[in-house]
Short mmCIF file of C-alpha atoms in Angstrom, two decimals:
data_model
loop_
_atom_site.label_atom_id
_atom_site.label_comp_id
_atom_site.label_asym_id
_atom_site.label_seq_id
_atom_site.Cartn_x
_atom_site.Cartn_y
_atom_site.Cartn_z
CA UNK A 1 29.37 39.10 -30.58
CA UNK A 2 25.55 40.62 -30.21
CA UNK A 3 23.11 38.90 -32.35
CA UNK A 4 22.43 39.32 -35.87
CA UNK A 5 18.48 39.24 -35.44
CA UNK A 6 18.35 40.93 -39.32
CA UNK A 7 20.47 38.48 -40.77
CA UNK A 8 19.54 35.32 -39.04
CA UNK A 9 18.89 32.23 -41.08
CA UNK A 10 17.02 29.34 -40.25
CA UNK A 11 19.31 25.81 -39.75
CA UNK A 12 17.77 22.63 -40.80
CA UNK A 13 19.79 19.95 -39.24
CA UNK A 14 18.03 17.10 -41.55
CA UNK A 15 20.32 18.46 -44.55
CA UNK A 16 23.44 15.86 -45.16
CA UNK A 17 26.54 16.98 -45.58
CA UNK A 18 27.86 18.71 -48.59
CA UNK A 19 30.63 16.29 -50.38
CA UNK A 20 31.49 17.74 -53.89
CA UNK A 21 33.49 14.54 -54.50
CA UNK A 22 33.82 11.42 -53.24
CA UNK A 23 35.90 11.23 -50.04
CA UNK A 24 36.19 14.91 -49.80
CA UNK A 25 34.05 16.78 -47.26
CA UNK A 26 33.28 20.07 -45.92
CA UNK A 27 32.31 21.34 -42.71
CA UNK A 28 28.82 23.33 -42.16
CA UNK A 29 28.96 26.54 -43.66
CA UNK A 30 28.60 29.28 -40.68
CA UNK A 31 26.53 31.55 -42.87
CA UNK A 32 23.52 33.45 -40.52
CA UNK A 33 22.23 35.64 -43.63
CA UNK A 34 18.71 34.89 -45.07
CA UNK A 35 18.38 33.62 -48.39
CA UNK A 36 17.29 35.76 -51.13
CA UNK A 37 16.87 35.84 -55.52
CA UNK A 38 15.95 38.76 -57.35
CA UNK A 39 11.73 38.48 -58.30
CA UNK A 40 12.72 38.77 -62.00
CA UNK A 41 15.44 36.37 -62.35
CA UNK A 42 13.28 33.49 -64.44
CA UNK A 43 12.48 36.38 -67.15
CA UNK A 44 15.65 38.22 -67.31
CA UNK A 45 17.60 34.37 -67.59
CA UNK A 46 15.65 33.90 -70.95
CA UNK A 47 16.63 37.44 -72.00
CA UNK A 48 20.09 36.77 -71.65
CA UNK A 49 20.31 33.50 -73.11
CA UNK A 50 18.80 35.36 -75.99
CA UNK A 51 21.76 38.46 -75.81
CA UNK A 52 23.92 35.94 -75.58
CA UNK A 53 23.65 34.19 -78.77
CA UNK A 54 22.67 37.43 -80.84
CA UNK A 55 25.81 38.38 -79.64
CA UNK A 56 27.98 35.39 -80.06
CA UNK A 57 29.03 35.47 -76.37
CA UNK A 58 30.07 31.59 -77.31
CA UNK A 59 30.50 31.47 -80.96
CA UNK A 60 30.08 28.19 -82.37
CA UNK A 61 31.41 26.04 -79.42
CA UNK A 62 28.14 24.82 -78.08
CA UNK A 63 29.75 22.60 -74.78
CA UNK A 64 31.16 25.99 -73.95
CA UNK A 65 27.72 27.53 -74.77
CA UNK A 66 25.99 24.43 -72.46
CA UNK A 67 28.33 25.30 -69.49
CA UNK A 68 28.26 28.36 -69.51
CA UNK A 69 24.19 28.85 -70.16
CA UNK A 70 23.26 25.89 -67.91
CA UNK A 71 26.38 23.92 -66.48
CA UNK A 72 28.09 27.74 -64.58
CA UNK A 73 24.62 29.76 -64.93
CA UNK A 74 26.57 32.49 -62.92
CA UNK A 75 23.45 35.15 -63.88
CA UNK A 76 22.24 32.93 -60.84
CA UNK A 77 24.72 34.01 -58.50
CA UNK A 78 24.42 37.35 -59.50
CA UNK A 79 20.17 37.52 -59.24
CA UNK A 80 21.12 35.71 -55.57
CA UNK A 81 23.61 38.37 -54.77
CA UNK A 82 21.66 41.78 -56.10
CA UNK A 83 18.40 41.07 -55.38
CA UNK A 84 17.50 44.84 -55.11
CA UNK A 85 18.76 45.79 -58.29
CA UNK A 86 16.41 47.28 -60.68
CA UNK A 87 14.48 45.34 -63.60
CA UNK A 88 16.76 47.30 -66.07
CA UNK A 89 20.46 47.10 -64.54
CA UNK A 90 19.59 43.67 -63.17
CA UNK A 91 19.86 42.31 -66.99
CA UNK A 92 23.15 43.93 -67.49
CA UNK A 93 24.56 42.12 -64.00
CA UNK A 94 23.45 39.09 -65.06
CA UNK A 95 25.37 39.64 -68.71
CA UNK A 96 28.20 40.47 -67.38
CA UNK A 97 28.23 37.80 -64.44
CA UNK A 98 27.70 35.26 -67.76
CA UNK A 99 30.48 36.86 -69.39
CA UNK A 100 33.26 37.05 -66.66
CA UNK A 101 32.70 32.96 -66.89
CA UNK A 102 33.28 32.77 -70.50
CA UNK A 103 37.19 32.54 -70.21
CA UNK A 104 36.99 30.79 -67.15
CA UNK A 105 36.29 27.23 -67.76
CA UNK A 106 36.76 26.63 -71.26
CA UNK A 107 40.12 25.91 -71.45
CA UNK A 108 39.79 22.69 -69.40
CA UNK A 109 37.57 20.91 -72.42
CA UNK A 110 39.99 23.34 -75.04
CA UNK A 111 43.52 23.16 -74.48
CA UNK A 112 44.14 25.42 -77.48
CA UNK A 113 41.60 28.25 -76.16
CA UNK A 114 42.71 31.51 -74.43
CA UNK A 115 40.47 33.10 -71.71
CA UNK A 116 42.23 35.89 -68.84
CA UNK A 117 42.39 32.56 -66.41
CA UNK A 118 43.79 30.43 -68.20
CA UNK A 119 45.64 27.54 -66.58
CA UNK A 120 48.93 25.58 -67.42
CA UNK A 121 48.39 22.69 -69.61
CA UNK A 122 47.20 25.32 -72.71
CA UNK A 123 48.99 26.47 -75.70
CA UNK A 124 52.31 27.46 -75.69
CA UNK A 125 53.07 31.06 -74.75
CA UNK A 126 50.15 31.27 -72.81
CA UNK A 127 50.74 33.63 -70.22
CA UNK A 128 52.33 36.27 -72.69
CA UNK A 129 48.87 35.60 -74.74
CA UNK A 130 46.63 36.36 -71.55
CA UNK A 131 48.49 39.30 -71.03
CA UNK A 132 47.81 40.42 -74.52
CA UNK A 133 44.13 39.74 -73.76
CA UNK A 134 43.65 40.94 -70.34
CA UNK A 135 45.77 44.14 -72.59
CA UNK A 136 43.21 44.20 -75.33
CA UNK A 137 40.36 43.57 -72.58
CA UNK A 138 40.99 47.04 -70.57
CA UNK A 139 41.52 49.38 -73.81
CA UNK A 140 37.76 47.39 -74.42
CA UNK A 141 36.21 49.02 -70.99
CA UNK A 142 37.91 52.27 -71.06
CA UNK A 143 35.31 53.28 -73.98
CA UNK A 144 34.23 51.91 -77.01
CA UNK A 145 36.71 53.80 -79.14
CA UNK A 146 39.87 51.94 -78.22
CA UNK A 147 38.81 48.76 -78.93
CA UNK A 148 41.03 46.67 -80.75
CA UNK A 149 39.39 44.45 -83.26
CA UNK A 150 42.56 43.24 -84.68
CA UNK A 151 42.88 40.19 -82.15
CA UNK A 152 45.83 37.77 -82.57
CA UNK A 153 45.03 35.64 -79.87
CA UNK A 154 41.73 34.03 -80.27
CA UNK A 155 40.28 36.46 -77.35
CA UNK A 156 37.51 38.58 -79.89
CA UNK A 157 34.53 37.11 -78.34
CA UNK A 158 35.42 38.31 -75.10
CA UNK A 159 36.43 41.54 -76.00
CA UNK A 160 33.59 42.42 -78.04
CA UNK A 161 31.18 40.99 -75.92
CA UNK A 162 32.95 43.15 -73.08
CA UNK A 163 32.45 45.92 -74.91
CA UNK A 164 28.99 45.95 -75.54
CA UNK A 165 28.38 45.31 -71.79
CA UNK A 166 30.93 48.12 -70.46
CA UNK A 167 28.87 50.84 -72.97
CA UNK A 168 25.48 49.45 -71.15
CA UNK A 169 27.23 50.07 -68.00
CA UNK A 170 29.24 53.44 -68.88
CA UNK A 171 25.65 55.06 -70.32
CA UNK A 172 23.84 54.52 -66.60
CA UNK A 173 27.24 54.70 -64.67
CA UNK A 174 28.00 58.03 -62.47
CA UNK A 175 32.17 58.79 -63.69
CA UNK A 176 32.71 57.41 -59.88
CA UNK A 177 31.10 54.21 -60.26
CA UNK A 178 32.42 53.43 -63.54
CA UNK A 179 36.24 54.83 -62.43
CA UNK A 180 35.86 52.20 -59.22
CA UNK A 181 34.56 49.40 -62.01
CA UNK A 182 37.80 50.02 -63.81
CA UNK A 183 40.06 50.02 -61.23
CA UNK A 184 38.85 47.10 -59.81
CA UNK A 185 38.72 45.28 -63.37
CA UNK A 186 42.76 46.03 -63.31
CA UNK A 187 43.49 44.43 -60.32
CA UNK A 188 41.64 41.36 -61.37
CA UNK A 189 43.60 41.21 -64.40
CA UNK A 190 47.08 41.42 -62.35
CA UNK A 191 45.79 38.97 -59.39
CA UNK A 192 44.57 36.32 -62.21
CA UNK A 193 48.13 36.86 -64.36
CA UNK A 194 50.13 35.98 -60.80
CA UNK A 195 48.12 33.18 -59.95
CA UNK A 196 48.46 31.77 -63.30
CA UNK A 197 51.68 32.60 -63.69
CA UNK A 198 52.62 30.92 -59.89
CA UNK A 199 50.83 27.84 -61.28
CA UNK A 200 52.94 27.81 -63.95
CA UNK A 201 56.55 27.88 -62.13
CA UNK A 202 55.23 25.10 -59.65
CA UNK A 203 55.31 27.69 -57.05
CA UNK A 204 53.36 27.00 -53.85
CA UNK A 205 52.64 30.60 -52.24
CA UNK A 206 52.20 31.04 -48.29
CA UNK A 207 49.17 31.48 -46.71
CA UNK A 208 49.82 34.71 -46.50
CA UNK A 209 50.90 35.43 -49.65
CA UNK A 210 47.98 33.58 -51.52
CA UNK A 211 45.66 35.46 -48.80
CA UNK A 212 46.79 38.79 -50.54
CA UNK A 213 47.04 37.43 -54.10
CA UNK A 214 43.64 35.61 -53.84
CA UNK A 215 42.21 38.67 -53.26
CA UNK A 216 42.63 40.61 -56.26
CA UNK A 217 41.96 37.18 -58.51
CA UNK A 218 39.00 36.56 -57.34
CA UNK A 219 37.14 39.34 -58.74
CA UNK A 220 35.01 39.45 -56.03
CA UNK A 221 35.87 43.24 -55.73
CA UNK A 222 35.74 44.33 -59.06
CA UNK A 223 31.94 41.86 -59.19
CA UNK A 224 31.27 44.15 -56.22
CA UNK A 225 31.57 47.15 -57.87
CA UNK A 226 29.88 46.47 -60.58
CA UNK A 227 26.75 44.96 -58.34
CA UNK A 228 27.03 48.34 -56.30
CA UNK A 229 27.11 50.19 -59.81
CA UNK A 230 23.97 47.14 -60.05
CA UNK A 231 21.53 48.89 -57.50
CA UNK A 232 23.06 52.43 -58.12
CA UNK A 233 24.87 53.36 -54.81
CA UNK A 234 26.55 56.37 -54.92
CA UNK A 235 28.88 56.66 -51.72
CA UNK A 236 31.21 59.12 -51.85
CA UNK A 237 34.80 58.30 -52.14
CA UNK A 238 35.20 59.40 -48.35
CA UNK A 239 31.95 56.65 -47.26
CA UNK A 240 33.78 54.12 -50.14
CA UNK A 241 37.45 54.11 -48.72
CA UNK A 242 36.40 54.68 -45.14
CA UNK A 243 38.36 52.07 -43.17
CA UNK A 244 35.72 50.01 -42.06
CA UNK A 245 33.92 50.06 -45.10
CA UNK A 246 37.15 49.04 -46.81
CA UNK A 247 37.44 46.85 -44.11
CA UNK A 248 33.89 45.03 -44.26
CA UNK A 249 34.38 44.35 -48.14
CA UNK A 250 38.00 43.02 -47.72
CA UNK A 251 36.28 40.40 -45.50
CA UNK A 252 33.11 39.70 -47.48
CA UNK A 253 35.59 39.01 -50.44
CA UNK A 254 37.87 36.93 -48.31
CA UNK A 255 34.65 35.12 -47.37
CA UNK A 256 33.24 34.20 -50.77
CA UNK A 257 36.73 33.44 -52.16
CA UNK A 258 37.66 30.90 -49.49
CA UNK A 259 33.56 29.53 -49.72
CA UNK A 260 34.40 28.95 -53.33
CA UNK A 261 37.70 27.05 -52.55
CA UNK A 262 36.47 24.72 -50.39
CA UNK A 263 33.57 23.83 -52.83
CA UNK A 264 35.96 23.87 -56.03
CA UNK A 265 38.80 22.15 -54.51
CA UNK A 266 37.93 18.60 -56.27
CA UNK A 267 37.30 20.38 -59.29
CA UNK A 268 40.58 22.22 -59.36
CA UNK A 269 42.83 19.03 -58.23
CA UNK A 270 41.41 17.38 -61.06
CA UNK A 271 42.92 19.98 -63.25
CA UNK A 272 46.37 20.04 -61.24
CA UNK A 273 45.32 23.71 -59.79
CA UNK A 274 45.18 22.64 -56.45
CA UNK A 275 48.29 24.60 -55.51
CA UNK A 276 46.04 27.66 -56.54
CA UNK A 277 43.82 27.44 -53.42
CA UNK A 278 43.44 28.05 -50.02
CA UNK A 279 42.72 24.21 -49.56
CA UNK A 280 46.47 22.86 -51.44
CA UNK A 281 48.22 25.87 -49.73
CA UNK A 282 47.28 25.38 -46.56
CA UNK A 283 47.83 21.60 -47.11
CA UNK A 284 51.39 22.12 -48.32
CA UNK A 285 51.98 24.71 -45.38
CA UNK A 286 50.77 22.60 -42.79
CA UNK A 287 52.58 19.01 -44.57
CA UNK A 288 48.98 17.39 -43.87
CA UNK A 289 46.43 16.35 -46.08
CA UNK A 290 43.76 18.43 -48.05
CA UNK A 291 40.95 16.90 -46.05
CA UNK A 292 43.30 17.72 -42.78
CA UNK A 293 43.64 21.07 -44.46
CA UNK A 294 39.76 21.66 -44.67
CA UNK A 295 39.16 22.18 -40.91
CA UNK A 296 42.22 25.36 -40.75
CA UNK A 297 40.71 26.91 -44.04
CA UNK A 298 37.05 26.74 -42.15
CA UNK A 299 38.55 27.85 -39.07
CA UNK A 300 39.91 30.81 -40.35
CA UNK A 301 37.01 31.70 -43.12
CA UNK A 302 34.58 31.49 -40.07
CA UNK A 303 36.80 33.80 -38.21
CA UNK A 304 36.67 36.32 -41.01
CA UNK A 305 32.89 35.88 -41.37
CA UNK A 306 32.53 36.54 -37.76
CA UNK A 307 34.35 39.61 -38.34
CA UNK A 308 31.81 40.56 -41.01
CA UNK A 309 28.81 40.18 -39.24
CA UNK A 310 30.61 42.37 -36.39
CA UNK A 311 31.26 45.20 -39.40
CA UNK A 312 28.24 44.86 -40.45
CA UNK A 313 26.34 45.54 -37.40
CA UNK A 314 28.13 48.48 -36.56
CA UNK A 315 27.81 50.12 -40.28
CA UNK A 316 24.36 49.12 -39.95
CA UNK A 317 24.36 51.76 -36.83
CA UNK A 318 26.80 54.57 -37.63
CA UNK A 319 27.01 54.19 -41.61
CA UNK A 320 24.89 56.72 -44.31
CA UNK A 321 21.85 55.14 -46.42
CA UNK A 322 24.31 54.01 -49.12
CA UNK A 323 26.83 52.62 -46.65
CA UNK A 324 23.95 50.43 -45.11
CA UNK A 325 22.54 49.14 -48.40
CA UNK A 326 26.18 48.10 -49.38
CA UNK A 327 26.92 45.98 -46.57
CA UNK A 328 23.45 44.37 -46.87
CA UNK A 329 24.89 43.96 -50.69
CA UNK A 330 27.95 42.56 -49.35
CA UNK A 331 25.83 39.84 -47.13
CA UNK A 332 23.66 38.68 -49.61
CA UNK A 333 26.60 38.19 -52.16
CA UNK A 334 28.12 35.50 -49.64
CA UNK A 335 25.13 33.97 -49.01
CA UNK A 336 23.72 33.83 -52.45
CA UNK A 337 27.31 32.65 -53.40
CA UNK A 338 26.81 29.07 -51.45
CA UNK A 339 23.09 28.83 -52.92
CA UNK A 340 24.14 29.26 -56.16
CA UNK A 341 27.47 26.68 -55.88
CA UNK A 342 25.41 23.92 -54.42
CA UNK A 343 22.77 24.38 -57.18
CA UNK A 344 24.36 23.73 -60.61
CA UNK A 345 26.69 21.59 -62.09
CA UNK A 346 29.66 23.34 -62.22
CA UNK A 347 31.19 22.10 -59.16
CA UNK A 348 29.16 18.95 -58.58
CA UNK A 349 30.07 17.11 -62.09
CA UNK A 350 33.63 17.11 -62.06
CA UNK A 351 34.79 16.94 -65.60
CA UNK A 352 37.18 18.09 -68.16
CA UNK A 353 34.01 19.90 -69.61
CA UNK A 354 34.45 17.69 -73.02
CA UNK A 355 30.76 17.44 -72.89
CA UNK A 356 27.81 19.62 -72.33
CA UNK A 357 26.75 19.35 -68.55
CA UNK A 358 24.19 17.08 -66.72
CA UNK A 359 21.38 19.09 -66.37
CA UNK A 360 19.45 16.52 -64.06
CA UNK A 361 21.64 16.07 -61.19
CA UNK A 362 20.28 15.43 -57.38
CA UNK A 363 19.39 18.72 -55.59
CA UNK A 364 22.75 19.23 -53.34
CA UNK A 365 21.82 20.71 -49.79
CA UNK A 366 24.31 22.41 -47.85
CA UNK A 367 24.39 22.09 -43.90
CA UNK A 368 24.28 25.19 -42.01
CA UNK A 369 25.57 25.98 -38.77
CA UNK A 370 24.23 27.95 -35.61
CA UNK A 371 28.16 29.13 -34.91
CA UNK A 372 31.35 29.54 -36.34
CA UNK A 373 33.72 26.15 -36.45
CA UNK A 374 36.42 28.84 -34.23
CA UNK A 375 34.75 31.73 -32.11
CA UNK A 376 37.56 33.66 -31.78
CA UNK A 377 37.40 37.51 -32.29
CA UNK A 378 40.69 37.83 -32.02
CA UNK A 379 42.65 38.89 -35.62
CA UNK A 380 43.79 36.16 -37.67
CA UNK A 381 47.57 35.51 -37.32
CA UNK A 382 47.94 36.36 -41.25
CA UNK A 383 49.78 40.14 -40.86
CA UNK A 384 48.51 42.04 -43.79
CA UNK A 385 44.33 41.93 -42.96
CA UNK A 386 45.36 42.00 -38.94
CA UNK A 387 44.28 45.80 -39.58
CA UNK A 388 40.56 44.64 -40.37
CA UNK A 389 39.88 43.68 -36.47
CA UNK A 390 41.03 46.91 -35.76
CA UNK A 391 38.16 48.63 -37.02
CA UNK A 392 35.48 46.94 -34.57
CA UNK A 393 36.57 50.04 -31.75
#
């Protein structure tokens, strides 16, 4: 593979090891993209903390307030991710990043709370109620006036607050941009209601089915959309679905979800959700331990990163204006994924998020490497993103 001179990042082989939890290691991270934060984020972080309560983004629970503010502080991924994004738009990125995390981690400190990924362990009934929310939640983004207030479930914060984001969104949105945000938005809704609901059977998928199913519940491509929507790209739908291009985000999104595996994998075997990632699947497909398990889920992430680079480098060449800008997008959204993971609590204090977060933790540093863990351009032997390789001819 030629060099990525544009994307190169330095390697400081002084930096220990990232270990989330005791006993449980990770590998370096083969990430060659330069580090990057949007030059407003410190003002626009006090705005939304502001919009936030005005808003009651976390009503009156004030741990889920303190995680989500301080403890998650996913605005940070998002200023790492869209650094390019004007003053203006960058806010609403940053309010919605917050908000996608409201639901998320809440109901490991609530058992009786419902949020779209909601885990076993909850109320009774919960999947039906999540599918009432994640329900309630798209009438909220297809426009302001189908917006049900009447909520049964306990889920009115996040659809109002959703609300009030999507109309920031929809008044600066092109109909294509905000059409992709809502298609995007329903696929994350069905990928997180089959990975809960999986979780919930005691079913184990494959590798290759959670590869496909991981995808969509993620929300790494609807969060792209919404960042491209962030620094106002307007591809056409022929640049948007090109193969490549489809290609390229596919594997950035493969990227970041497997990155945030590895690093939540103490976190979510804590909560029993360890059959819910890459790290327990592989582990169960392989009969070998999750540490065992750590070195195949590297091998193959770095294998799909590898492919990204590759992607990128030739869109870089042969793609329009917009094209180029969104695979830069793409590369600093898996980069400033790993700074942002390392930084904050979320991952590094692992709790049942009973109380507020430890705001004063050590300074994690990740280890970087020079090369992937497996150099192999060959496609990975998982059939249905075999198809991505092709597009390097």
């Amino acid at each position: 593979m030629r060099e990525q001179r544009a994307m190169q990042a330095p390697v400081n082989k002084e930096d220990p090891l990232v270990t989330f939890a005791p006993g449980f290691e990770l590998q370096p991270f083969f990430c060659p993209i330069e580090e990057a934060i949007h030059p407003d984020y410190e003002e626009l972080a006090r705005a939304c903390v502001e919009w936030a309560d005005a808003n009651d983004m976390y009503g009156d629970d004030a741990v889920e307030r303190a995680w989500g503010l301080f403890g998650t502080r996913s605005d940070l991924a998002f200023a790492r991710g869209c650094p390019a994004a004007p003053k203006d738009r960058m806010f609403i990125l940053m309010l919605w990043a917050l908000w996608i995390f409201v639901g998320d981690d809440n109901h490991h400190h609530d058992t009786n709370s419902i949020g779209l990924t909601g885990r076993p362990g909850g109320p009774s009934n919960k999947i039906a109620r999540m599918v009432d929310l994640a329900g309630r939640m798209t009438c909220a983004t297809d426009g302001p006036e189908t917006l049900l207030d009447k909520d049964r479930n306990g889920g009115s914060r996040l659809v109002r607050t959703l609300a009030r984001i999507m109309d920031m969104i929809r008044a600066r949105a092109t109909p294509t941009q905000m059409q992709r945000i809502l298609d995007r938005q329903r696929q994350w809704v069905l990928g997180e209601l089959w990975l809960s609901s999986a979780l919930e059977l005691g079913i184990v998928p494959t590798v290759e089915e959670y590869t496909m199913q991981r995808h969509s519940s993620s929300g790494g491509l609807y969060a792209f959309e919404v960042q491209a929507w962030g620094q106002d790209l307007r591809m056409t739908d022929a640049e948007r679905n090109h193969p490549t291009v489809v290609a390229a985000a596919n594997a950035a999104n493969m990227v970041i979800s497997w990155d945030n595996d590895l690093i939540s994998y103490p976190k979510e075997e804590r909560h029993g959700e360890e059959k819910g990632n890459s790290v327990g699947v592989m582990a169960h497909q392989l009969c070998c331990s999750p540490q065992d398990a750590v070195a195949e889920v590297t091998a193959v992430r770095d294998r799909v990163m590898s492919l990204f680079l590759a992607l990128h480098e030739k869109l870089t060449h042969t793609g329009s204006d917009d094209v180029r800008q969104f695979v830069d997008l793409l590369a600093h959204i898996i980069r400033g994924h790993l700074d942002w993971a390392v930084a904050i609590p979320r991952y590094r204090e692992i709790t049942d998020h009973k109380e507020p977060p430890t705001l004063d933790l050590p300074q994690m540093r990740m280890e970087w490497s020079h090369a992937p863990s497996d150099p192999c351009m060959e496609p990975v032997d998982i059939g249905p993103i075999k198809w991505w390789w092709d597009q390097l001819r």
